[in-house]
Amino acid sequence: MAAPVKSPVDGAVPAVQKLTIGKALNMGLRAAMEADDKVLILGEDVGKLGGVFRITDGLQKDFGEQRVLDTPLAESGIIGTAVGLAVRGFRPVCEIQFEGFIFPGFDQISSQLAKLHYRTQGRVKVPVVVRVPYGGGIGAVEHHSESPESLFAHIAGLKVVSCSNPTDAYWMIQQAVASDDPVLFFEPKRLYHNGQLKSEVDTTTPPGPLFASRVVREGTDCTLVAYGPSVKVCIDAAAAAAEEGRSLEVIDLRTLSPLDLAPVFESVRRTGRLVAVSEAPSESSITSEIAARVQQECFYSLEAPVLRATGFDTPYPPSKLEEHYLPDLDRVLHTVDRAMGW
Amino acid sequence: MPSPEQWTHPEPGEGPAAQAAQPSREQVIAGLRNTDAGGAEVTQLLTPEGERIASPQFDRYISDIDPDALRGLYRDMVLVRRADREANAMQRQGQLGIWVPLLGQEAAQVGSGRALRPQDMAFPSYREHGVAYTRGVDFKELLGIFRCTDHGGWDFQAHGFHPYTIVIGNQVLNAAGYAMGQKFEGKVGDDDGEATIVYFGDGATSQGDVHEGFVWAAVYDAPLVFFCQNNQWAISEPTERQSRLPLYQRARGYGFPGIRVDGNDVLACLAVTRWALEECRHGNGPVLIEAFTYRMDAHTTTDDPTRYRLSEELEVWKHKDPIERVRVHLARNGYADQAWFDQIQAEADAFATDLREFCFNMPEPPPERVFANVYAESSPVLDSQRDEFLSYLAGFVEAGER
């Protein structure tokens, strides 16, 4: 756990702190609520309990029940009322407890949240953030480990992002709340409280814009592109590959819609090879889109076809089998080997 | 009115649900007769024969409706009907892609719409042309949706009239959220308070979003009037396919009042909606109103009601016409003469002619509209898609093909 952080009501926040992703999100939400009193949090168990992952811990205590709402148990209701609150001028942040439960809210997300701005020729803004803990690796039962982000990236009018480290978690959530567009914010739940990722977060200066991908490790032999929970896998894979003298570049997409592929194109033109990594099933996914666009933009630079290490096109398996399903360090390196050996 | 406690639960195999798999023709007719009258519990202030009925509870809500104001309501309904008929005809002539007729629902819409104040917000579904009219939305601004040139062009904030919602029931939750916002901002509590009204049909009451809207509005004490226009048919599905019990009685299960009003009685709709809005303004909301009415025309112009409903039914409802009863009342009491009625008809005809001319001359939206306002902030991916497409189109211009 992070060292106790002084809440702003008690005193000033230190500029640099060592945080987990979970704590960074909590502090980011707190900062967003302090910056704008129109920011509300809505969800199941987000108040007294602080959310099932404790991401909203302490916020209701400090901001009150009218800004942190423990809602009835219905996801369409959470999203649908958030749309109405946004029309009224609020900036709601919805928490969906687990990604597998987002589907009752899918109608409101796709029919209203995504389209109201377009339908009204820009007269209505719906600055709603939908926070979605997603992905596997926590040994959970059915519907608690899925990666449905591609479904949302496919819907025009939504922006979709995913964070992979504490600094991004702290800043991206604030930038998402400040965005005038609806943002689906996918949080890698298995990394929430991962002590290995605990790092110093500069709370004074944002590291860059929200809708931009970033090179997180430089390399020359092959490019790895990933987002959310798979970024750590790729960074670990690159470290392992380096021990064998192979230099892998790792790019954290951060934004899934709009996809910022300029750094990927630039990288592939140098390395000639690309492996896209994601926990989601591969068919019609973010990684499919990357493969299509990279072959379109970098055709003459490619030394091998774009390869992918992803979840399989199956329902998420019982978690005793998830180690086989999730693309891990070995599967990523195996895929890199295939790319290198083309 | 009977309270839920008085109902007895049917034995297994005896209740309506047990027999509901495929209703016979006889059951459908029986059901129609059942709903046809609206029941003893319906609130009515003006009978189909144009007789004013005194109501100790609701008269005070229409004490300002003098003959002049009543003539105003009559004029509203005549204009709205005339415009609706014109739009229906224009669809038949291929000038509109589709039209959603409101014929028969003028009193429910004008009555409830005229109950609203400028500070209130209305969330419509897609048939609320009469409510739009009362909110000052030009009928012309509705046409774009049905001529398929836009998805709704009016300034929703200036008019207090949200964009139409096509997906059944979605707007009920959106309205609940908006009303929660009014509550959070402290805009309720006295006679100058704000309120929200949301319109939906009998079919929508089967949607999860409507139930969730009831739950949310109730537990957050939102100043929200649920205005259900029970026009008896959800396309081809009768109300019996949506509910075992009268729709207004559902409110009790969520913990707020429900009331059934004669939806073809403009005075009753006005009075009951004013009462419900007052409850909301003072922080006693929400309230459910079931306006018991009838859709005299098709669901939309793509529909064929002769396939699923009986002509006898239509004949019964013709006698309950919402406009005719006001006309009879005005005439019988000497509040209006034939010259005045003729003048209103002439005004309505001019209104329709103006609408037709506007429709025929409506400009096509420019191709870049496809890409406009998808996002509030720019999206580089979309920007490049737009630029590429516009440059492709420009190629035709250069080649002299456009």
XYZ file of C-alpha atoms in Angstrom:
744
model
C 0.000 0.000 0.000
C 1.053 3.549 -0.607
C 2.317 5.606 2.268
C -0.531 7.557 3.834
C -1.184 10.583 1.725
C -2.396 13.701 3.363
C -5.778 14.631 2.050
C -5.951 18.185 0.727
C -8.456 19.057 3.394
C -5.779 18.285 5.977
C -2.904 19.930 4.202
C -0.999 20.370 0.968
C -0.254 17.393 -1.312
C 3.461 16.761 -1.676
C 4.571 17.408 -5.273
C 6.150 13.974 -5.785
C 4.835 10.795 -4.196
C 5.336 7.071 -4.570
C 1.982 5.635 -5.606
C 0.344 2.528 -6.986
C -2.011 2.878 -9.951
C -4.993 2.468 -7.638
C -3.875 5.192 -5.265
C -2.911 7.442 -8.166
C -6.423 7.103 -9.613
C -7.886 7.906 -6.227
C -5.764 11.029 -5.939
C -6.475 11.991 -9.534
C -10.217 11.777 -8.903
C -9.826 13.823 -5.760
C -7.907 16.499 -7.659
C -10.569 16.551 -10.398
C -13.323 16.996 -7.823
C -11.448 19.808 -6.140
C -10.793 21.564 -9.430
C -14.458 21.607 -10.475
C -17.440 21.284 -8.184
C -19.543 20.053 -11.102
C -17.617 16.760 -11.046
C -19.713 13.933 -9.583
C -18.933 10.276 -9.017
C -21.691 7.718 -9.609
C -21.588 3.987 -9.148
C -22.331 0.939 -7.096
C -20.542 0.903 -3.731
C -18.395 3.922 -4.558
C -19.322 5.748 -1.344
C -18.802 4.225 2.069
C -17.024 1.182 0.689
C -14.824 3.269 -1.624
C -15.593 0.926 -4.527
C -14.855 -2.790 -4.638
C -11.269 -1.879 -5.584
C -11.213 1.131 -3.195
C -10.455 3.530 -6.042
C -12.959 6.063 -4.683
C -11.884 5.526 -1.087
C -12.553 8.495 1.174
C -14.118 10.677 -1.521
C -17.676 10.501 -0.242
C -16.432 11.290 3.254
C -14.791 14.473 2.026
C -17.135 15.562 -0.759
C -20.495 14.363 0.531
C -23.243 12.075 -0.703
C -24.386 14.519 -3.358
C -21.052 14.417 -5.156
C -20.239 10.750 -4.621
C -23.426 8.811 -5.240
C -23.959 5.234 -4.168
C -26.470 4.394 -6.888
C -29.142 1.740 -7.264
C -27.804 -1.425 -8.871
C -28.454 -0.859 -12.550
C -25.813 0.071 -15.086
C -28.177 1.584 -17.641
C -29.410 3.810 -14.836
C -25.888 4.882 -13.938
C -25.007 5.845 -17.508
C -28.462 7.161 -18.445
C -28.712 9.513 -15.491
C -25.109 10.603 -16.028
C -26.101 11.675 -19.552
C -28.948 13.751 -18.097
C -26.692 15.233 -15.441
C -24.169 16.168 -18.128
C -26.904 17.869 -20.164
C -27.657 19.820 -17.009
C -24.026 20.948 -16.768
C -22.438 18.407 -14.466
C -19.362 16.317 -15.250
C -20.235 12.818 -14.049
C -17.658 10.074 -13.572
C -19.374 6.682 -13.619
C -17.800 3.585 -12.152
C -18.755 0.252 -13.685
C -17.830 -2.322 -11.083
C -16.370 -4.871 -13.502
C -16.159 -4.702 -17.289
C -18.396 -7.771 -17.643
C -21.280 -5.782 -16.175
C -21.113 -2.882 -18.587
C -23.520 -4.408 -21.082
C -26.786 -3.321 -19.433
C -25.354 0.192 -19.890
C -24.239 -0.407 -23.472
C -27.476 0.947 -24.938
C -27.168 4.262 -23.115
C -23.455 4.464 -23.987
C -23.901 3.787 -27.692
C -27.336 5.380 -28.260
C -27.117 8.495 -26.079
C -23.680 9.161 -24.628
C -21.853 8.744 -27.939
C -24.371 10.456 -30.200
C -25.982 13.369 -28.396
C -23.317 15.861 -29.471
C -23.642 14.824 -33.118
C -27.412 14.655 -33.038
C -27.695 18.207 -31.700
C -25.154 19.602 -34.159
C -22.811 20.299 -31.288
C -25.273 22.094 -29.011
C -25.134 19.469 -26.268
C -21.891 18.421 -24.650
C -21.807 15.196 -22.675
C -18.554 15.251 -20.690
C -19.116 11.902 -18.984
C -16.285 9.580 -17.969
C -17.072 5.888 -17.625
C -14.402 4.138 -15.556
C -14.131 0.450 -16.325
C -11.838 -1.902 -14.376
C -10.921 -4.503 -17.000
C -8.742 -7.446 -17.916
C -7.762 -10.729 -16.340
C -5.117 -12.194 -14.126
C -6.854 -11.822 -10.795
C -8.202 -15.357 -10.502
C -11.808 -14.235 -10.636
C -15.035 -15.959 -11.598
C -16.875 -15.441 -14.878
C -17.584 -11.868 -16.134
C -14.794 -10.373 -13.997
C -11.811 -10.607 -16.357
C -12.835 -9.510 -19.828
C -11.395 -6.952 -22.242
C -14.295 -5.405 -24.195
C -12.532 -2.127 -25.077
C -12.639 -2.735 -28.849
C -16.443 -2.666 -28.755
C -16.335 0.893 -27.483
C -13.521 2.068 -29.743
C -15.784 1.001 -32.614
C -18.496 3.468 -31.579
C -18.137 6.919 -33.129
C -18.509 9.732 -30.622
C -16.727 7.979 -27.776
C -13.121 8.378 -26.799
C -11.436 5.374 -25.245
C -8.250 5.351 -23.194
C -6.362 2.992 -20.919
C -3.610 3.727 -18.423
C -0.701 1.471 -17.521
C 1.313 3.249 -14.829
C 0.746 5.489 -11.788
C 1.739 8.780 -13.415
C -0.655 8.239 -16.308
C -3.351 7.041 -13.926
C -3.097 10.239 -11.904
C -3.073 12.578 -14.873
C -5.154 10.761 -17.465
C -8.180 10.494 -15.190
C -8.063 14.243 -14.604
C -7.636 14.922 -18.308
C -10.551 12.585 -19.087
C -12.775 14.431 -16.634
C -11.723 17.769 -18.145
C -12.434 16.551 -21.691
C -15.685 17.805 -23.213
C -16.165 14.439 -24.928
C -17.426 11.218 -23.359
C -14.437 9.072 -22.377
C -14.423 5.343 -21.657
C -11.574 4.966 -19.188
C -10.297 1.396 -19.006
C -8.297 0.618 -15.876
C -6.019 -2.434 -15.676
C -7.467 -3.949 -12.548
C -4.712 -6.478 -11.954
C -2.217 -3.623 -11.755
C -4.223 -1.476 -9.332
C -2.282 -2.558 -6.278
C 0.823 -4.005 -7.944
C 3.749 -2.943 -5.752
C 6.287 -3.463 -8.553
C 4.664 -0.631 -10.481
C 4.667 1.719 -7.533
C 6.493 4.811 -8.683
C 6.987 8.459 -8.048
C 4.247 10.624 -9.461
C 4.867 14.256 -10.151
C 1.559 15.846 -9.204
C 2.569 19.276 -10.432
C 3.084 18.743 -14.165
C 1.125 16.502 -16.559
C 3.392 14.273 -18.666
C 1.622 15.057 -21.942
C -1.743 15.176 -23.670
C -4.423 12.530 -23.041
C -4.974 11.315 -26.568
C -1.401 10.462 -27.478
C 0.614 7.255 -27.409
C 4.126 7.185 -26.057
C 7.384 5.274 -26.522
C 8.143 3.857 -23.082
C 11.297 1.915 -23.999
C 13.495 2.467 -26.987
C 14.815 -0.357 -29.147
C 15.967 -1.159 -32.652
C 15.096 -4.769 -33.584
C 11.315 -5.003 -33.224
C 8.499 -2.801 -31.971
C 6.017 -3.963 -29.358
C 2.784 -2.024 -29.098
C 0.393 -2.551 -26.172
C -1.934 -0.780 -23.772
C -3.204 -1.167 -20.233
C -2.183 -4.379 -18.468
C -0.128 -5.653 -21.429
C 2.307 -2.745 -21.288
C 4.004 -4.168 -18.194
C 4.220 -7.567 -19.900
C 5.927 -5.942 -22.879
C 8.345 -3.926 -20.763
C 9.287 -7.091 -18.867
C 9.645 -8.956 -22.182
C 11.894 -6.228 -23.555
C 14.076 -6.439 -20.424
C 14.337 -10.225 -20.812
C 15.124 -9.900 -24.531
C 17.841 -7.369 -23.770
C 19.660 -9.974 -21.711
C 19.881 -12.048 -24.887
C 21.095 -9.076 -26.890
C 17.828 -8.254 -28.621
C 16.605 -4.669 -28.575
C 12.821 -4.203 -28.408
C 11.006 -0.881 -28.556
C 7.845 -0.652 -26.464
C 5.014 1.750 -27.206
C 2.164 2.358 -24.799
C -0.867 3.302 -26.903
C -2.681 5.003 -23.991
C -5.461 6.122 -26.346
C -7.507 3.493 -28.206
C -9.899 5.959 -29.809
C -8.648 8.076 -31.407
C -5.721 5.738 -32.061
C -2.490 7.693 -32.111
C -0.387 5.536 -34.417
C 2.120 8.164 -35.576
C 4.762 7.005 -33.053
C 4.076 3.397 -34.085
C 4.566 4.178 -37.784
C 7.754 6.056 -36.981
C 9.014 3.162 -34.888
C 8.133 0.464 -37.424
C 9.962 2.405 -40.144
C 13.084 2.046 -37.987
C 12.669 -1.495 -36.650
C 10.842 -3.059 -39.609
C 8.844 -5.336 -37.314
C 5.754 -5.006 -35.163
C 4.125 -7.219 -32.546
C 0.829 -5.969 -31.139
C -0.098 -7.270 -27.693
C -3.487 -7.265 -25.975
C -5.541 -9.437 -23.652
C -8.634 -8.961 -25.804
C -9.756 -11.563 -28.349
C -7.976 -10.832 -31.628
C -10.864 -10.766 -34.090
C -12.071 -7.242 -34.976
C -10.013 -5.694 -32.242
C -7.649 -2.818 -31.484
C -4.761 -5.045 -32.589
C -6.556 -5.827 -35.891
C -6.874 -2.118 -36.525
C -3.196 -1.574 -35.771
C -2.201 -4.369 -38.136
C -4.356 -2.949 -40.941
C -3.100 0.590 -40.614
C 0.550 -0.281 -40.128
C 0.578 -2.380 -43.299
C -1.118 0.522 -45.103
C 1.356 3.153 -43.863
C 4.578 1.170 -43.493
C 4.299 -1.462 -46.234
C 7.750 -0.867 -47.677
C 9.416 -0.730 -44.259
C 8.094 -4.048 -42.987
C 10.514 -6.971 -42.815
C 7.783 -9.291 -41.503
C 3.997 -9.228 -41.325
C 2.503 -7.549 -38.285
C 2.038 -10.290 -35.704
C -0.147 -10.339 -32.630
C -0.036 -11.893 -29.176
C -3.559 -11.676 -27.817
C -6.299 -13.418 -25.925
C -8.084 -16.090 -27.919
C -11.426 -15.804 -29.710
C -13.164 -17.620 -26.892
C -15.107 -16.435 -23.912
C -12.738 -15.676 -21.055
C -11.918 -19.115 -19.631
C -12.283 -20.278 -16.036
C -9.443 -18.546 -14.262
C -7.544 -21.775 -13.576
C -6.858 -21.596 -17.300
C -6.191 -17.876 -17.610
C -2.411 -18.290 -17.593
C -2.854 -20.002 -20.966
C -5.268 -17.392 -22.252
C -3.387 -14.239 -21.305
C -0.449 -13.260 -23.519
C 2.472 -13.485 -21.090
C 6.142 -12.699 -21.370
C 6.955 -16.050 -23.023
C 4.194 -15.770 -25.616
C 5.248 -12.217 -26.442
C 8.890 -13.284 -26.857
C 7.822 -16.273 -28.939
C 5.888 -13.952 -31.232
C 8.907 -11.636 -31.456
C 11.004 -14.676 -32.431
C 8.572 -15.441 -35.242
C 8.768 -11.857 -36.465
C 12.556 -11.844 -36.313
C 12.842 -15.178 -38.074
C 10.635 -14.264 -41.022
C -60.141 3.999 -6.900
C -59.225 0.423 -6.032
C -56.020 0.042 -4.101
C -53.531 -2.758 -4.731
C -54.398 -4.279 -1.369
C -57.852 -5.061 -2.670
C -56.555 -7.221 -5.462
C -56.458 -10.941 -5.043
C -53.659 -12.845 -6.622
C -54.969 -15.340 -9.190
C -54.369 -19.029 -8.706
C -51.692 -20.580 -10.930
C -53.129 -21.250 -14.357
C -55.934 -18.766 -13.892
C -54.219 -15.415 -14.106
C -53.806 -13.318 -17.241
C -50.166 -14.326 -17.584
C -51.091 -17.991 -17.772
C -53.354 -17.289 -20.705
C -51.265 -14.620 -22.316
C -49.207 -16.774 -24.669
C -51.387 -15.992 -27.678
C -54.501 -13.933 -26.996
C -57.515 -14.992 -28.980
C -59.516 -12.512 -31.002
C -62.133 -12.597 -28.252
C -59.547 -11.768 -25.608
C -58.239 -8.888 -27.642
C -61.736 -7.491 -28.070
C -62.446 -7.985 -24.375
C -59.220 -6.222 -23.538
C -60.111 -3.355 -25.767
C -63.498 -2.958 -24.153
C -61.785 -3.075 -20.829
C -59.395 -0.264 -21.623
C -61.757 1.583 -23.881
C -63.557 3.429 -21.124
C -60.443 4.371 -19.209
C -62.076 3.111 -16.045
C -63.869 4.898 -13.256
C -60.579 6.210 -11.933
C -59.863 8.447 -14.910
C -59.711 12.182 -14.224
C -61.901 14.107 -16.644
C -62.917 17.787 -16.602
C -64.539 18.064 -20.014
C -66.657 15.202 -21.329
C -66.649 14.098 -24.964
C -70.003 15.907 -25.192
C -68.336 19.157 -24.135
C -69.783 19.265 -20.629
C -67.551 20.753 -17.945
C -67.280 18.467 -14.897
C -66.422 20.090 -11.587
C -63.443 18.638 -9.732
C -62.785 19.629 -6.120
C -59.190 18.499 -6.473
C -58.234 19.909 -9.862
C -60.447 22.924 -10.609
C -58.053 25.267 -8.867
C -55.330 24.317 -11.344
C -57.352 25.738 -14.251
C -58.996 28.690 -12.536
C -57.184 30.975 -15.009
C -58.626 29.209 -18.046
C -61.263 31.716 -19.098
C -62.996 31.489 -22.478
C -60.129 33.361 -24.088
C -57.563 30.896 -22.731
C -59.739 27.970 -23.749
C -59.955 29.366 -27.269
C -56.161 29.499 -27.164
C -55.947 25.796 -26.307
C -58.406 25.017 -29.080
C -56.325 26.997 -31.561
C -53.161 25.178 -30.419
C -54.748 21.801 -31.037
C -56.183 22.753 -34.425
C -52.832 24.109 -35.623
C -50.930 21.084 -34.356
C -53.382 18.671 -35.973
C -53.342 20.549 -39.260
C -49.540 20.552 -39.349
C -49.480 16.853 -38.448
C -51.871 16.042 -41.292
C -49.834 18.118 -43.701
C -46.642 16.315 -42.735
C -48.396 12.979 -43.105
C -49.513 13.964 -46.591
C -46.032 15.154 -47.489
C -44.648 11.764 -46.518
C -47.179 10.122 -48.809
C -45.932 12.376 -51.593
C -42.364 11.284 -50.977
C -41.259 14.595 -49.469
C -40.552 13.126 -46.046
C -38.795 9.831 -45.403
C -41.182 8.979 -42.618
C -43.711 10.709 -40.390
C -44.824 9.849 -36.880
C -48.452 10.992 -36.643
C -49.890 12.361 -33.423
C -53.520 12.416 -34.585
C -55.732 11.918 -31.541
C -53.085 12.894 -28.995
C -53.368 16.676 -29.362
C -54.993 17.212 -25.963
C -52.439 15.116 -24.075
C -49.585 17.015 -25.692
C -50.973 20.548 -25.720
C -52.491 20.194 -22.251
C -49.326 18.887 -20.629
C -47.058 21.136 -22.663
C -48.983 24.285 -21.729
C -48.621 23.301 -18.066
C -44.847 23.792 -18.288
C -43.061 26.967 -17.363
C -40.045 28.429 -19.152
C -37.644 27.125 -16.492
C -38.836 23.532 -16.932
C -37.285 20.934 -19.230
C -39.179 18.447 -21.365
C -37.674 15.195 -22.637
C -39.723 13.876 -25.582
C -39.651 10.564 -27.377
C -40.379 11.054 -31.095
C -44.113 11.770 -31.372
C -44.219 14.916 -29.231
C -44.712 17.451 -32.023
C -47.532 19.072 -30.043
C -45.348 19.446 -26.964
C -42.587 20.888 -29.165
C -45.083 23.453 -30.447
C -46.008 24.522 -26.914
C -42.303 24.926 -26.118
C -41.913 27.376 -28.985
C -40.094 24.942 -31.271
C -41.077 25.797 -34.832
C -42.791 22.866 -36.551
C -40.310 23.444 -39.373
C -37.487 22.573 -37.025
C -39.004 19.132 -36.540
C -39.184 18.409 -40.244
C -35.450 17.951 -40.746
C -35.561 14.714 -38.781
C -38.278 13.285 -41.010
C -36.851 14.633 -44.253
C -33.609 13.100 -43.020
C -31.535 16.262 -43.356
C -30.572 16.296 -39.667
C -31.212 14.591 -36.338
C -32.902 17.599 -34.703
C -31.884 21.180 -35.209
C -33.529 23.158 -32.429
C -31.773 24.883 -29.549
C -32.791 22.533 -26.749
C -31.763 24.860 -23.969
C -33.527 27.954 -25.284
C -36.774 26.011 -25.690
C -36.480 23.715 -22.658
C -37.159 20.877 -25.064
C -34.590 18.094 -25.328
C -33.806 16.457 -28.691
C -36.126 13.651 -29.775
C -35.095 10.188 -28.628
C -35.699 7.283 -30.975
C -34.551 4.377 -28.789
C -37.533 3.430 -26.644
C -37.231 4.560 -23.037
C -33.689 5.963 -23.100
C -34.928 9.498 -22.469
C -36.579 8.501 -19.202
C -33.206 7.900 -17.567
C -31.707 10.979 -19.176
C -34.598 13.013 -17.776
C -34.146 11.440 -14.346
C -30.501 12.532 -14.376
C -31.441 16.033 -15.497
C -34.055 16.306 -12.746
C -31.513 15.055 -10.202
C -29.319 17.926 -11.351
C -32.143 20.402 -10.719
C -32.465 18.953 -7.231
C -28.709 19.033 -6.569
C -28.589 22.664 -7.658
C -31.262 23.525 -5.120
C -33.774 24.564 -7.755
C -36.724 22.877 -6.027
C -38.548 23.738 -2.833
C -41.007 26.494 -3.605
C -43.514 27.639 -6.202
C -40.767 29.082 -8.380
C -38.928 25.792 -8.454
C -37.906 23.880 -11.557
C -39.250 20.580 -12.789
C -38.674 18.126 -15.633
C -41.252 16.208 -17.633
C -40.517 13.104 -19.659
C -42.762 11.659 -22.353
C -42.995 7.993 -23.254
C -45.589 5.562 -24.518
C -47.328 2.516 -23.129
C -44.890 0.249 -24.975
C -41.931 1.950 -23.297
C -43.210 0.954 -19.874
C -41.865 -2.536 -20.600
C -38.335 -1.198 -21.074
C -35.771 -1.570 -18.331
C -34.757 2.067 -18.699
C -38.248 3.218 -17.720
C -38.206 1.045 -14.599
C -34.744 2.278 -13.742
C -35.943 5.826 -14.308
C -38.742 5.213 -11.795
C -36.222 3.842 -9.286
C -33.707 6.653 -9.718
C -36.249 9.473 -9.616
C -37.841 7.952 -6.528
C -34.725 7.335 -4.460
C -33.225 10.727 -5.308
C -36.569 12.604 -4.938
C -36.100 14.028 -8.398
C -38.579 16.686 -9.591
C -39.674 14.544 -12.520
C -43.122 14.104 -14.023
C -43.379 10.840 -15.937
C -45.952 11.516 -18.654
C -47.026 8.245 -20.226
C -49.247 8.666 -23.261
C -51.051 5.371 -23.282
C -52.313 5.437 -26.846
C -53.258 1.745 -26.542
C -50.872 0.410 -29.179
C -47.106 -0.077 -29.337
C -47.026 -0.513 -33.118
C -49.131 -3.700 -33.224
C -48.861 -4.696 -29.564
C -51.791 -3.750 -27.338
C -51.323 -2.437 -23.811
C -52.321 -5.898 -22.550
C -48.970 -7.077 -23.917
C -47.170 -4.567 -21.672
C -48.932 -4.824 -18.353
C -51.300 -6.790 -16.235
C -52.544 -3.759 -14.397
C -53.383 -0.170 -15.336
C -50.110 1.598 -15.987
C -50.636 4.472 -13.557
C -50.915 1.978 -10.697
C -47.333 0.928 -11.212
C -46.180 4.143 -9.547
C -47.240 2.789 -6.199
C -44.660 0.050 -6.440
C -41.940 2.663 -6.738
C -43.281 4.821 -3.941
C -44.748 7.855 -5.667
C -48.232 8.878 -6.833
C -49.679 7.705 -10.117
C -52.769 9.150 -11.747
C -54.780 8.357 -14.854
C -56.132 11.295 -16.800
C -58.403 11.423 -19.819
C -55.755 12.081 -22.415
C -58.323 13.433 -24.858
C -59.379 16.131 -22.400
C -57.107 19.136 -22.739
C -58.374 20.739 -19.515
C -57.777 17.604 -17.475
C -54.317 17.120 -18.979
C -53.452 20.734 -18.212
C -54.778 20.584 -14.641
C -53.256 17.251 -13.703
C -49.882 18.116 -15.211
C -49.863 21.468 -13.381
C -50.600 19.615 -10.161
C -47.819 17.103 -10.810
C -45.332 19.827 -11.724
C -46.270 21.723 -8.584
C -45.563 18.620 -6.526
C -42.162 18.440 -8.184
C -41.365 22.144 -7.804
C -42.046 21.851 -4.100
C -39.801 18.813 -3.760
C -42.580 16.196 -3.529
C -41.791 14.503 -6.843
C -41.750 12.338 -8.793
C -45.264 11.744 -10.158
C -46.519 9.397 -12.864
C -49.327 10.538 -15.149
C -50.951 8.068 -17.477
C -52.764 10.012 -20.182
C -55.375 7.590 -21.446
C -55.662 8.352 -25.130
C -55.668 6.760 -28.544
C -53.452 6.886 -31.585
C -55.965 7.474 -34.378
C -53.459 6.983 -37.177
C -50.652 4.505 -37.786
C -47.612 4.180 -35.523
C -45.606 5.704 -38.354
C -46.237 6.044 -42.049
C -44.576 2.643 -42.556
C -47.239 0.934 -40.468
C -50.560 -0.672 -41.455
C -52.907 -0.652 -38.461
C -55.639 -2.491 -40.371
C -53.572 -5.641 -39.864
C -53.869 -5.595 -36.092
C -56.772 -3.515 -34.869
C -60.473 -3.353 -35.451
C -62.227 -0.558 -37.247
C -64.911 -0.605 -34.520
C -62.284 0.568 -32.082
C -61.465 3.581 -34.191
C -65.157 4.416 -34.428
C -65.507 4.398 -30.628
C -62.576 6.750 -30.195
C -63.780 9.160 -32.882
C -66.514 10.092 -30.448
C -63.901 11.098 -27.892
C -62.051 13.460 -30.185
C -59.975 15.933 -28.163
C -60.656 18.925 -30.406
C -64.343 18.357 -31.092
C -65.282 18.382 -27.414
C -63.675 21.809 -26.929
C -65.379 23.094 -30.073
C -68.754 21.923 -28.775
C -68.079 23.476 -25.391
C -67.080 26.812 -26.903
C -70.042 26.872 -29.265
C -72.656 25.728 -26.779
C -71.636 28.353 -24.241
C -71.433 31.123 -26.795
C -67.657 31.532 -26.345
C -67.028 31.296 -30.078
C -69.102 31.619 -33.251
C -68.728 30.024 -36.645
C -66.789 32.995 -37.996
C -64.164 32.454 -35.298
C -63.894 28.732 -36.007
C -63.535 29.505 -39.723
C -60.834 32.005 -38.948
C -58.879 29.428 -36.927
C -59.247 26.913 -39.733
C -57.938 29.468 -42.218
C -55.023 30.179 -39.925
C -54.295 26.455 -39.686
C -54.401 26.112 -43.469
C -51.916 28.959 -43.833
C -49.734 27.314 -41.169
C -49.733 24.111 -43.210
C -49.036 25.875 -46.505
C -46.070 27.620 -44.944
C -44.812 24.288 -43.646
C -45.153 22.677 -47.058
C -43.267 25.458 -48.806
C -40.522 25.262 -46.245
C -40.271 21.506 -46.608
C -40.002 21.603 -50.384
C -37.249 24.209 -50.212
C -35.264 22.658 -47.394
C -31.594 22.654 -48.388
C -29.582 19.453 -48.528
C -26.899 19.372 -45.848
C -23.350 19.759 -47.179
C -21.232 16.571 -47.253
C -18.912 17.822 -44.506
C -21.902 17.629 -42.130
C -21.242 13.863 -42.026
C -18.101 14.599 -40.048
C -19.212 17.634 -38.046
C -19.694 17.549 -34.294
C -18.900 13.887 -33.777
C -16.643 15.119 -30.988
C -16.452 18.333 -29.024
C -12.662 18.169 -29.319
C -10.967 17.224 -32.554
C -10.038 13.682 -33.459
C -7.045 13.455 -35.808
C -8.277 10.143 -37.219
C -11.648 11.601 -38.144
C -10.104 14.832 -39.428
C -7.953 12.925 -41.887
C -10.904 10.764 -42.959
C -12.913 13.934 -43.661
C -10.096 15.631 -45.540
C -9.516 12.585 -47.684
C -13.213 12.264 -48.513
C -13.653 15.964 -49.348
C -10.633 15.842 -51.584
C -12.098 12.775 -53.294
C -15.354 14.673 -53.858
C -13.456 17.681 -55.162
C -12.061 15.409 -57.881
C -15.552 15.108 -59.358
C -15.919 18.879 -59.414
C -12.645 19.234 -61.281
C -13.796 16.586 -63.720
C -17.043 18.519 -64.195
C -19.211 15.725 -62.868
C -20.749 17.636 -59.998
